[in-house]
Amino acid sequence: MNVNQVAENLALSHQEELVDLPKNYPLSENEDEGDSDGERKHQKLLEAISSLDGKNRRKLAERSEASLKVSEFSVSSEGSGEKLVLADLLEPVKTSSSLATVKKQLSRVKSKKTVELPLNKEEIERIHREVAFNKTAQVLSKWDPVVLKNRQAEQLVFPLEKEEPAIAPIEHALSGWKARTPLEQEIFNLLHKNKQPVTDPLLTPMEKASLQAMSLEEAKMHRAELQRARALQSYYEAKARKEKKIKSKKYHRVVKKGKAKKALKEFEQLQKVNPTVALEEMEKIENARMMERMSLKHQNSGKWAKSKAIMAKYDLEARQAMQEQLAKNKELTQKLQVASESEEEEGGTEVEELLVPHVVNEVQMNVDGPNPWMFRSCTSDTKEAATQEDPEQLPELAAHEVSASGAEERPVAEEEILLREFEERQSLRKRSELNQDAEPASSQETKDSSSQEVLSELRALSQKLKEKHQSRKQKASSEGTVPQVQREEPAPEEAEPLLLQRSERVQTLEELEELGKEDCFQNKELPRPLLEGQQSERTPNNRPDAPKEKKEKEQLINLQNFLTTQSPSVRSLAVPTIIEELEDEEERDQRQMIKEAFAGDDVIRDFLKEKREAVEASKPKDVDLTLPGWGEWGGVGLKPSAKKRRQFLIKAPEGPPRKDKNLPNVIISEKRNIHAAAHQVQVLPYPFTHHRQFERTIQTPIGSTWNTQRAFQKLTTPKVVTKPGHIIKPIKAEDVGYQSSSRSDLPVIQRNPKRITTRHNKEEKL
Amino acid sequence: MKVKMLSRNPDNYVRETKLDLQRVPRNYDPALHPFEVPREYVRALNATKLERVFAKPFLASLDGHRDGVNCLAKHPENLATVLSGACDGEVRIWNLTQRNCIRTIQAHEGFVRGICTRFCGTSFFTVGDDKTVKQWKMDGPGYGDEEEPLHTILGKTVYTGIDHHWKEAVFATCGQQVDIWDEQRTNPICSMTWGFDSISSVKFNPIETFLLGSCASDRNIVLYDMRQATPLKKVILDMRTNTICWNPMEAFIFTAANEDYNLYTFDMRALDTPVMVHMDHVSAVLDVDYSPTGKEFVSASFDKSIRIFPVDKSRSREVYHTKRMQHVICVKWTSDSKYIMCGSDEMNIRLWKANASEKLGVLTSREKAAKDYNQKLKEKFQHYPHIKRIARHRHLPKSIYSQIQEQRIMKEARRRKEVNRIKHSKPGSVPIVSEKKKHVVAVVK
């Protein structure tokens, strides 16, 4: 122990020396310079030697650390048992920066550990291999999607890369070819003379020069101009197209008129400015007129005119068009000479009468009134009356015409006219009554006993019509309704109830439905009292009447509802009773309940019945081949004779005994056909997951008998297509869009020649 | 009286030329064409029968070698040219269209162990038992000149196989170790070893061309990376692997022909379980080659037959054999995927159709349509027992047939024993090993 201590001390002192010597740094303040240091060491050595003899063994207090109270006599023994740590030594050093290098050295010494032994060669190789394998696997995994795609592909066509036809550039073709025949030479001479280039760009030097000559600004301007022109043209075209699309005849008429006016103006101007040219123009117009006169263009012999003539009877516009055309014809065919006007006119009208259909003629007779209904009614009425009324009507009609310029208002006018007609008729009748002329002109008069009743009736009708017209104002009315009214006219009594009931037009679908219902109820409602005298009173009350009816209907429906819902209500009444019963039987066990629930079912009998049926069904059937009426009389109610039936009845052979013959509680099905089973798949094949799936694939036919040609081709595309005689190269990274590794596959060693040489040297040595 | 007449537009039925097909108006109303499934079934049955009737795969036998054919090589640019090396050191170049030998070279003393063509098709390499690697020109020498190799490399050990890189002037040989050679140098660029054993074959990956696969006689398959000059992984199987072949369409798939009568298709990233175990041979499988479409491969076996396997099926779809064909040593699938060549012990190279009943030559469009339709019908109804039986039926030589029976019995016995063992031992104590895992002994990193 002692020795150890001494050695330790020595070591310590030595270390101190090591530390101190280079810098000569004082450890304590009290101690002086180097000479005193040497003295101290000497002292220590002596002490150590003396302590070695062992006799006067006393514990030496040693100072191992710098302390504040150090004196020659009392040496502190504070750190005697403690070990000196490197940090303690360094403490004072910390303050001075000049010792940084030493500090660093020390720390390095401190941190150093023992170096591990190098791995053996196998281990290293293993690690290398593993790293290399991982790298390679990573490289290979880029092929995964490609492989998957190819495996799942509907069709693969080999070879994969498309062979593109090699097109040699024209220079190559030309360089190996020379003009030989005189024609070729001539052509080449021409080409060379013009310095026509053979290769791209195909521009002669002249062209090139001209291209270069045009400045940029010029070119820009030129381009802008061109652009503008193109834009204008396109605008114009678009406008023309739009105009062409307009279907309105009126518009076109206006346009035509405008054009004609313009032409006339121009012509007038021309007359002023250049009479000779104007004359020529005149001649041209005259020619056109002559041509027109010669042709039958504007007469009613054309297809269009004929069709219009047919329509003219019903269609106002058609009639107008027809008239217009005739007018034009007249205008065009008029001879310019006005020698004998009256004769000509007469002849013209004659011709017209010949050409124009009857209906149109009628209209022409009174040109001022284009309303067809007027004339029709007139014709239906006595002609005399019409002629009488004519002067009266004229001003009114003229006024109407002004008002009925719009197409919508026309029906209104018509109705008004109708009303007036009625009134007139009434007046007529009054006159006739006054004259006591009993004329059975219409059914009305025969039926109606008094004329006053008729009057009131008619008034009511007129009121009705007014209402109608009002209601119709919102909707676009059609002319077809008017004739209806006219038809109703001869028997207004019968029509009246309907008219009264449906004062307004049905507005919505719901109302329509209601109407339908109403119709079915009408049979009952019809016999309700319909007093003629009350009619006038009723008409204003018509509206409030309608809701009443509705109410009635609702009531009826409610009643029906009640009737139909009666059964559920009954059931709901019954349910609680059952529940009550169940509540009563709650104590009973479930078995009882089930027994009760299936009380009506006789399972055993059902099963027996089922079995009997199965047996019957599985029995082979007899075949009856008798032909009624063959060899004997046949007919309805006649049966072939028993003998014949017996003769042609083929009895089915008794089959083998049933397997469940002696098993009363079992039905063994004998449906399975062994012969068919040989052709049936027993287990579900691999890729399918459900038998339904497999059946579906089998049931969809792929042949051309069941599929169109295209579908057939699609269904029968082979999975792999190869071309005979074409070499199929292995797949390449470029084929599938990957970049092939640009680096060569040559090993690292070759790229690093130093290693090769060493290895080769080794080999040579070996 | 109204008279109704039929009026037809002749455009609808008159042909433009007499070579056109007659236009037949069709009504596709299904009610008019009933029984579609039974009718198609019968058509499928007939198609299957016809396929068997027309299955005549054997095309030609190329004779001329004076010893067993040991190796075959395809010309990369020319479909008609095939090279073969025999056990007496003779190399022959054949023309398939004329079915004759166009050139004969006495290349080596002893076996020609391996032969391969350069990717451009201008020259080819052979290795032999005389420890030499020789490069030859594809075109023969001029008249009167002697057959001489372009280069000869004298090695220290016997080389057992050779393969050329698919893009660069580099080739690999195998023997004691796998050597990568530059064509211009007489020393290998690098040699890679992992353990010491004789390596029987080495193959470059056709897609990721820096990858190599080799198989050694200590039952392992080793993969190498040429760029990093290091082996990658090793898988040890039950028995020795004779050759491997990479799938030309799937970069990471290769198939190994094993001595235990099976072929194993591996994904090289997961070697512990093969993707598929192909079993049908009854003797050691000696060679395997992929169809260029990557969908099928052909294997040659010691049992005197070659079989065609779909990549994703464990059973073969076709077996070819002839009475005179002995142990088949090498097999190749031609680059247009239409033919198969095999070289066997009895000195002949045989040419087969890859699709036994396929009609050779140009097909008219109607023939093509009928062929496609029949093919689809066969596919559609392939699971029907009747059709399946006919499609699967093959006549086999008695030796193979009896071997199959025998092996079936053995296999069944083994299976029964295993089932019994599982049944009579504590549950979980006997692990159930799948067929795929059964044959892999270990994967070494």
Coordinates of N, CA and C in Angstrom, one line a residue, chain A residues 126 128-133 135-137 139-144 147 150-151 156 158 160 677-681 685-688 694 697-709 712 715-720 722-731 734 740-741 743-751 756 759-760 763, chain B residues 26 28 33-37 39-41 43 45 75-79 156 165-168 170 180 182 185 187-191 194 205-211 223 225-233 248-253 268-269 271 292-293 295 335-338 369 372-373 376-377 380-381 383-386 444-445:
Chain A
R126 N -20.0 -10.6 -47.3 CA -21.4 -10.8 -47.1 C -22.1 -9.5 -47.1
H128 N -21.0 -6.7 -48.5 CA -21.0 -6.2 -49.9 C -22.1 -6.8 -50.7
R129 N -22.3 -8.1 -50.5 CA -23.3 -8.8 -51.3 C -24.7 -8.3 -51.0
E130 N -24.9 -8.1 -49.7 CA -26.2 -7.7 -49.3 C -26.5 -6.3 -49.9
V131 N -25.6 -5.5 -49.8 CA -25.8 -4.1 -50.3 C -26.0 -4.2 -51.8
A132 N -25.2 -4.9 -52.5 CA -25.4 -5.1 -53.9 C -26.7 -5.6 -54.3
F133 N -27.1 -6.6 -53.5 CA -28.4 -7.3 -53.8 C -29.6 -6.3 -53.6
K135 N -29.5 -3.1 -53.9 CA -29.4 -2.2 -55.0 C -30.0 -2.8 -56.2
T136 N -29.7 -4.0 -56.5 CA -30.2 -4.6 -57.7 C -31.7 -4.9 -57.7
A137 N -32.1 -5.3 -56.5 CA -33.6 -5.5 -56.3 C -34.3 -4.2 -56.6
V139 N -33.4 -1.8 -58.5 CA -33.3 -1.5 -60.0 C -34.4 -2.4 -60.7
L140 N -34.5 -3.6 -60.2 CA -35.4 -4.5 -60.9 C -36.9 -4.2 -60.6
S141 N -37.1 -3.6 -59.5 CA -38.5 -3.4 -59.1 C -39.2 -2.3 -60.0
K142 N -38.4 -1.6 -60.8 CA -39.0 -0.7 -61.7 C -39.8 -1.4 -62.8
W143 N -39.5 -2.7 -63.0 CA -40.1 -3.5 -64.0 C -41.5 -4.0 -63.6
D144 N -41.8 -3.9 -62.3 CA -43.0 -4.5 -61.8 C -44.3 -4.1 -62.5
V147 N -44.4 -5.6 -66.0 CA -44.6 -7.0 -66.0 C -46.1 -7.3 -65.7
N150 N -48.2 -6.5 -68.7 CA -48.1 -7.4 -69.8 C -48.8 -8.7 -69.4
R151 N -48.8 -9.1 -68.1 CA -49.5 -10.3 -67.7 C -51.0 -10.2 -67.8
L156 N -51.3 -9.1 -76.5 CA -49.9 -8.7 -76.7 C -49.5 -9.0 -78.1
F158 N -46.5 -9.2 -80.7 CA -45.0 -9.3 -80.8 C -44.6 -9.2 -82.3
L160 N -42.5 -6.3 -80.0 CA -43.1 -5.2 -79.3 C -42.7 -3.8 -80.0
A677 N -74.4 -35.7 -67.0 CA -73.4 -35.4 -66.0 C -72.0 -35.5 -66.6
A678 N -71.9 -36.4 -67.6 CA -70.6 -36.5 -68.2 C -70.1 -35.2 -68.9
H679 N -71.1 -34.4 -69.2 CA -70.8 -33.1 -70.0 C -70.9 -31.9 -69.0
Q680 N -71.0 -32.2 -67.8 CA -71.2 -31.0 -66.9 C -69.9 -30.8 -66.0
V681 N -69.7 -29.6 -65.7 CA -68.5 -29.3 -64.8 C -68.9 -29.5 -63.4
P685 N -64.2 -24.0 -61.6 CA -62.8 -23.8 -62.0 C -62.1 -22.7 -61.3
Y686 N -60.8 -22.6 -61.5 CA -60.0 -21.8 -60.6 C -60.3 -20.3 -60.6
P687 N -60.2 -19.6 -61.7 CA -60.3 -18.2 -61.6 C -61.6 -17.7 -61.1
F688 N -62.6 -18.5 -61.2 CA -64.0 -18.0 -60.8 C -64.2 -18.2 -59.3
F694 N -69.3 -18.2 -63.4 CA -68.9 -19.1 -64.4 C -70.0 -19.4 -65.4
T697 N -70.3 -16.7 -68.0 CA -69.3 -16.7 -69.1 C -69.7 -17.8 -70.1
I698 N -70.2 -18.8 -69.6 CA -70.6 -19.9 -70.5 C -71.8 -19.5 -71.3
Q699 N -72.7 -18.8 -70.7 CA -74.0 -18.5 -71.4 C -73.9 -17.4 -72.5
T700 N -72.8 -16.6 -72.4 CA -72.7 -15.6 -73.4 C -72.0 -16.2 -74.6
P701 N -72.7 -16.3 -75.7 CA -72.1 -16.9 -76.9 C -71.1 -16.0 -77.6
I702 N -70.0 -16.6 -78.2 CA -69.0 -15.7 -78.8 C -69.0 -15.9 -80.3
G703 N -69.8 -16.8 -80.8 CA -69.7 -17.1 -82.3 C -70.4 -16.0 -83.1
S704 N -70.1 -16.0 -84.4 CA -70.7 -15.0 -85.3 C -72.2 -15.3 -85.5
T705 N -72.7 -16.5 -85.1 CA -74.1 -16.7 -85.3 C -74.9 -15.8 -84.4
W706 N -74.3 -15.5 -83.3 CA -75.1 -14.7 -82.3 C -74.6 -13.3 -82.1
N707 N -73.4 -13.0 -82.7 CA -72.8 -11.7 -82.6 C -72.6 -11.0 -83.9
T708 N -72.6 -9.7 -83.9 CA -72.2 -9.0 -85.1 C -70.8 -9.2 -85.4
Q709 N -70.4 -8.9 -86.6 CA -69.1 -9.2 -87.1 C -68.0 -8.5 -86.2
F712 N -67.9 -10.1 -82.8 CA -67.3 -11.4 -82.9 C -65.8 -11.3 -83.0
L715 N -64.5 -10.4 -79.5 CA -64.6 -11.5 -78.6 C -63.5 -12.6 -78.9
T716 N -63.1 -12.7 -80.1 CA -62.2 -13.7 -80.4 C -60.7 -13.3 -80.6
T717 N -60.4 -12.1 -80.1 CA -59.0 -11.6 -80.3 C -58.1 -12.6 -79.5
P718 N -57.1 -13.1 -80.2 CA -56.1 -14.0 -79.5 C -55.3 -13.2 -78.5
K719 N -54.8 -13.9 -77.5 CA -54.1 -13.2 -76.4 C -52.7 -12.8 -76.8
V720 N -52.1 -13.7 -77.6 CA -50.7 -13.4 -78.0 C -50.7 -13.5 -79.6
T722 N -48.2 -13.2 -82.8 CA -46.8 -13.1 -83.3 C -46.8 -13.2 -84.8
K723 N -45.9 -12.5 -85.4 CA -45.8 -12.5 -86.9 C -44.8 -13.6 -87.3
P724 N -45.2 -14.4 -88.2 CA -44.2 -15.4 -88.6 C -43.0 -14.7 -89.3
G725 N -41.8 -15.2 -89.0 CA -40.6 -14.6 -89.7 C -40.1 -13.4 -89.0
H726 N -40.7 -12.9 -88.0 CA -40.2 -11.7 -87.3 C -39.5 -12.1 -86.0
I727 N -38.3 -11.6 -85.8 CA -37.5 -11.9 -84.6 C -38.1 -11.1 -83.5
I728 N -38.4 -11.7 -82.4 CA -38.8 -11.0 -81.2 C -37.7 -10.9 -80.3
K729 N -37.3 -9.6 -80.1 CA -36.2 -9.3 -79.2 C -36.7 -9.2 -77.8
P730 N -35.8 -9.4 -76.8 CA -36.2 -9.2 -75.4 C -36.7 -7.8 -75.2
I731 N -37.5 -7.6 -74.2 CA -38.1 -6.3 -73.9 C -36.9 -5.4 -73.5
E734 N -36.2 1.0 -73.2 CA -36.7 2.1 -74.1 C -38.1 1.8 -74.6
S740 N -32.8 3.7 -70.3 CA -31.8 2.6 -70.1 C -30.6 3.2 -69.4
S741 N -30.0 2.3 -68.6 CA -28.8 2.8 -67.9 C -27.7 3.2 -69.0
R743 N -24.7 4.2 -68.4 CA -23.4 3.6 -68.0 C -23.3 2.2 -68.6
S744 N -22.1 1.9 -68.9 CA -21.9 0.5 -69.4 C -22.0 -0.5 -68.3
D745 N -22.3 -1.7 -68.7 CA -22.4 -2.7 -67.7 C -21.0 -3.3 -67.3
L746 N -20.0 -2.7 -67.8 CA -18.7 -3.3 -67.5 C -18.4 -3.1 -66.1
P747 N -17.7 -4.1 -65.5 CA -17.5 -4.0 -64.1 C -16.6 -2.9 -63.7
V748 N -16.7 -2.5 -62.4 CA -16.0 -1.4 -61.8 C -14.5 -1.5 -62.1
I749 N -14.0 -2.7 -62.0 CA -12.6 -3.0 -62.1 C -12.0 -2.5 -63.4
Q750 N -12.8 -2.7 -64.5 CA -12.3 -2.3 -65.8 C -12.3 -0.8 -65.9
R751 N -13.2 -0.2 -65.3 CA -13.3 1.3 -65.3 C -12.1 1.9 -64.5
I756 N -6.9 -3.5 -62.0 CA -6.7 -4.6 -62.9 C -5.3 -5.0 -62.9
R759 N -4.3 -6.8 -59.9 CA -4.8 -8.2 -59.9 C -4.0 -9.1 -60.9
H760 N -3.8 -8.5 -62.1 CA -3.1 -9.3 -63.1 C -1.7 -9.6 -62.6
E763 N -1.9 -12.4 -60.4 CA -2.2 -13.7 -61.1 C -0.9 -14.2 -61.7
Chain B
R26 N -78.2 -10.8 -92.0 CA -78.3 -11.6 -90.8 C -79.3 -11.0 -89.9
Y28 N -80.1 -11.1 -86.0 CA -79.4 -11.6 -84.7 C -80.4 -11.8 -83.6
H33 N -82.0 -18.0 -83.1 CA -80.8 -18.9 -82.9 C -80.7 -19.5 -81.5
P34 N -81.5 -20.4 -81.3 CA -81.6 -21.0 -80.0 C -80.5 -21.9 -79.7
F35 N -80.4 -22.4 -78.5 CA -79.5 -23.4 -78.0 C -78.0 -23.0 -78.2
E36 N -77.7 -21.7 -77.8 CA -76.4 -21.2 -78.1 C -75.3 -22.0 -77.3
V37 N -75.6 -22.3 -76.1 CA -74.6 -23.0 -75.3 C -74.3 -24.4 -75.8
R39 N -74.8 -25.6 -78.7 CA -74.1 -25.5 -80.0 C -72.7 -25.1 -79.9
E40 N -72.4 -24.2 -79.1 CA -71.0 -23.8 -78.9 C -70.2 -24.9 -78.2
Y41 N -70.9 -25.6 -77.4 CA -70.2 -26.7 -76.7 C -69.8 -27.7 -77.7
R43 N -69.3 -27.2 -80.9 CA -68.2 -26.6 -81.7 C -66.9 -26.7 -81.0
L45 N -66.0 -28.9 -78.7 CA -65.6 -30.3 -78.7 C -65.0 -30.7 -80.0
H75 N -28.9 -17.8 -84.0 CA -28.4 -16.6 -84.6 C -29.2 -15.4 -84.2
P76 N -28.7 -14.3 -83.7 CA -29.5 -13.3 -83.2 C -30.2 -12.5 -84.3
E77 N -29.7 -12.5 -85.5 CA -30.3 -11.7 -86.6 C -31.0 -12.5 -87.7
N78 N -30.6 -13.8 -87.7 CA -31.1 -14.6 -88.8 C -31.9 -15.8 -88.2
L79 N -33.2 -15.9 -88.6 CA -34.0 -17.0 -88.1 C -33.6 -18.4 -88.5
K156 N -6.7 -21.7 -67.8 CA -6.0 -22.6 -66.9 C -6.8 -23.8 -66.5
H165 N -22.7 -11.2 -73.6 CA -23.5 -10.1 -73.2 C -24.5 -9.7 -74.3
W166 N -25.6 -9.1 -73.9 CA -26.6 -8.8 -74.9 C -26.4 -7.5 -75.7
K167 N -25.5 -6.6 -75.1 CA -25.3 -5.3 -75.8 C -23.8 -5.0 -76.0
E168 N -22.9 -5.5 -75.2 CA -21.5 -5.1 -75.2 C -20.6 -6.2 -75.6
V170 N -18.6 -8.1 -74.4 CA -18.2 -8.8 -73.1 C -18.9 -10.2 -73.1
I180 N -15.6 -12.8 -66.3 CA -16.1 -11.9 -67.3 C -14.9 -11.5 -68.2
D182 N -13.4 -9.3 -71.6 CA -13.5 -8.4 -72.7 C -13.0 -9.1 -73.9
R185 N -9.3 -8.8 -74.8 CA -8.2 -9.1 -73.9 C -8.1 -10.6 -73.7
N187 N -7.1 -11.9 -70.8 CA -7.3 -12.2 -69.4 C -8.7 -11.7 -69.1
P188 N -9.4 -12.4 -68.1 CA -10.7 -11.9 -67.7 C -10.7 -10.6 -67.0
I189 N -11.7 -9.8 -67.2 CA -11.8 -8.5 -66.6 C -12.0 -8.7 -65.1
C190 N -12.8 -9.7 -64.7 CA -12.9 -10.0 -63.3 C -13.4 -11.4 -63.2
S191 N -13.1 -12.0 -62.1 CA -13.7 -13.4 -61.9 C -14.3 -13.4 -60.5
W194 N -17.8 -17.9 -55.3 CA -18.4 -18.0 -54.0 C -18.4 -19.4 -53.6
N205 N -28.7 -11.9 -68.0 CA -30.1 -11.4 -68.1 C -30.2 -10.6 -69.4
P206 N -31.3 -11.0 -70.2 CA -31.4 -10.2 -71.4 C -32.0 -8.8 -71.3
I207 N -32.6 -8.5 -70.1 CA -33.2 -7.2 -70.0 C -32.3 -6.3 -69.2
E208 N -32.0 -6.7 -67.9 CA -31.0 -5.9 -67.1 C -29.7 -6.6 -67.3
T209 N -29.0 -6.1 -68.3 CA -27.9 -6.9 -68.9 C -26.7 -7.1 -68.0
F210 N -26.7 -6.4 -66.9 CA -25.5 -6.5 -66.0 C -25.7 -7.7 -65.0
L211 N -26.8 -8.3 -65.1 CA -27.1 -9.5 -64.2 C -26.7 -10.8 -64.8
L223 N -26.5 -15.7 -58.2 CA -26.7 -14.6 -59.0 C -25.6 -13.6 -58.8
D225 N -23.8 -9.7 -60.0 CA -23.9 -8.4 -60.6 C -22.6 -8.0 -61.2
M226 N -22.6 -7.8 -62.5 CA -21.3 -7.6 -63.2 C -20.8 -6.2 -62.9
R227 N -21.7 -5.2 -62.7 CA -21.2 -3.9 -62.6 C -20.4 -3.7 -61.2
Q228 N -20.9 -4.4 -60.2 CA -20.3 -4.3 -58.9 C -19.3 -5.4 -58.7
A229 N -19.2 -6.3 -59.7 CA -18.3 -7.4 -59.6 C -18.4 -8.2 -58.4
T230 N -19.6 -8.5 -58.0 CA -19.8 -9.3 -56.8 C -21.0 -10.2 -57.0
P231 N -21.0 -11.4 -56.4 CA -22.2 -12.2 -56.3 C -23.2 -11.5 -55.5
L232 N -24.5 -11.9 -55.7 CA -25.6 -11.2 -55.0 C -26.2 -12.1 -53.9
K233 N -26.6 -13.3 -54.4 CA -27.4 -14.2 -53.5 C -27.2 -15.6 -54.0
P248 N -37.3 -13.5 -71.1 CA -37.0 -12.3 -71.9 C -37.9 -11.2 -71.8
M249 N -39.1 -11.4 -71.1 CA -40.0 -10.3 -71.0 C -40.2 -9.8 -69.5
E250 N -39.7 -10.6 -68.6 CA -39.8 -10.2 -67.2 C -38.5 -10.3 -66.6
A251 N -37.9 -9.1 -66.2 CA -36.5 -9.0 -65.9 C -36.1 -9.8 -64.7
F252 N -37.0 -10.0 -63.8 CA -36.5 -10.7 -62.5 C -36.9 -12.1 -62.4
I253 N -37.5 -12.7 -63.5 CA -37.9 -14.1 -63.4 C -36.9 -15.0 -64.2
M268 N -36.1 -13.4 -58.7 CA -34.8 -13.3 -58.1 C -34.7 -12.4 -56.9
R269 N -35.8 -11.7 -56.6 CA -35.8 -10.8 -55.4 C -36.3 -11.6 -54.2
L271 N -35.9 -15.4 -53.3 CA -35.4 -16.7 -53.7 C -35.9 -17.8 -52.7
P292 N -39.6 -16.5 -76.9 CA -39.4 -15.0 -76.9 C -40.5 -14.2 -76.4
T293 N -41.7 -14.7 -76.3 CA -42.9 -14.0 -75.8 C -42.9 -14.0 -74.3
K295 N -44.1 -16.2 -72.4 CA -45.3 -16.8 -71.8 C -45.1 -18.3 -71.5
S335 N -36.4 -17.6 -82.4 CA -36.7 -16.2 -82.0 C -38.0 -15.7 -82.5
D336 N -38.7 -16.4 -83.5 CA -40.0 -16.0 -83.9 C -41.1 -16.7 -83.1
S337 N -40.7 -17.5 -82.1 CA -41.6 -18.2 -81.2 C -42.4 -19.2 -81.9
K338 N -42.0 -19.6 -83.1 CA -42.9 -20.6 -83.8 C -42.3 -22.0 -83.7
A369 N -59.8 -16.1 -88.7 CA -61.0 -15.9 -87.9 C -61.5 -17.3 -87.3
D372 N -59.0 -18.3 -84.6 CA -59.2 -17.6 -83.3 C -60.5 -18.0 -82.6
Y373 N -61.5 -18.2 -83.4 CA -62.8 -18.6 -82.8 C -62.7 -20.0 -82.1
K376 N -60.7 -19.6 -78.9 CA -61.5 -19.1 -77.8 C -62.5 -20.1 -77.3
L377 N -63.1 -20.9 -78.2 CA -64.1 -21.9 -77.8 C -63.4 -22.9 -76.9
K380 N -62.9 -21.4 -73.6 CA -64.1 -21.2 -72.8 C -64.6 -22.5 -72.2
F381 N -64.5 -23.6 -73.0 CA -65.1 -24.8 -72.5 C -64.0 -25.8 -71.9
H383 N -62.9 -26.4 -69.1 CA -63.1 -27.1 -67.8 C -64.1 -28.2 -68.0
Y384 N -64.8 -28.3 -69.1 CA -65.8 -29.4 -69.2 C -65.1 -30.7 -69.3
P385 N -65.5 -31.7 -68.6 CA -64.7 -33.0 -68.5 C -64.4 -33.6 -69.8
H386 N -65.4 -33.6 -70.7 CA -65.2 -34.3 -71.9 C -64.1 -33.6 -72.7
V444 N -28.6 -18.2 -49.2 CA -27.4 -17.6 -48.5 C -27.3 -16.2 -49.0
K445 N -27.1 -15.3 -48.0 CA -26.9 -13.9 -48.4 C -25.4 -13.6 -48.7

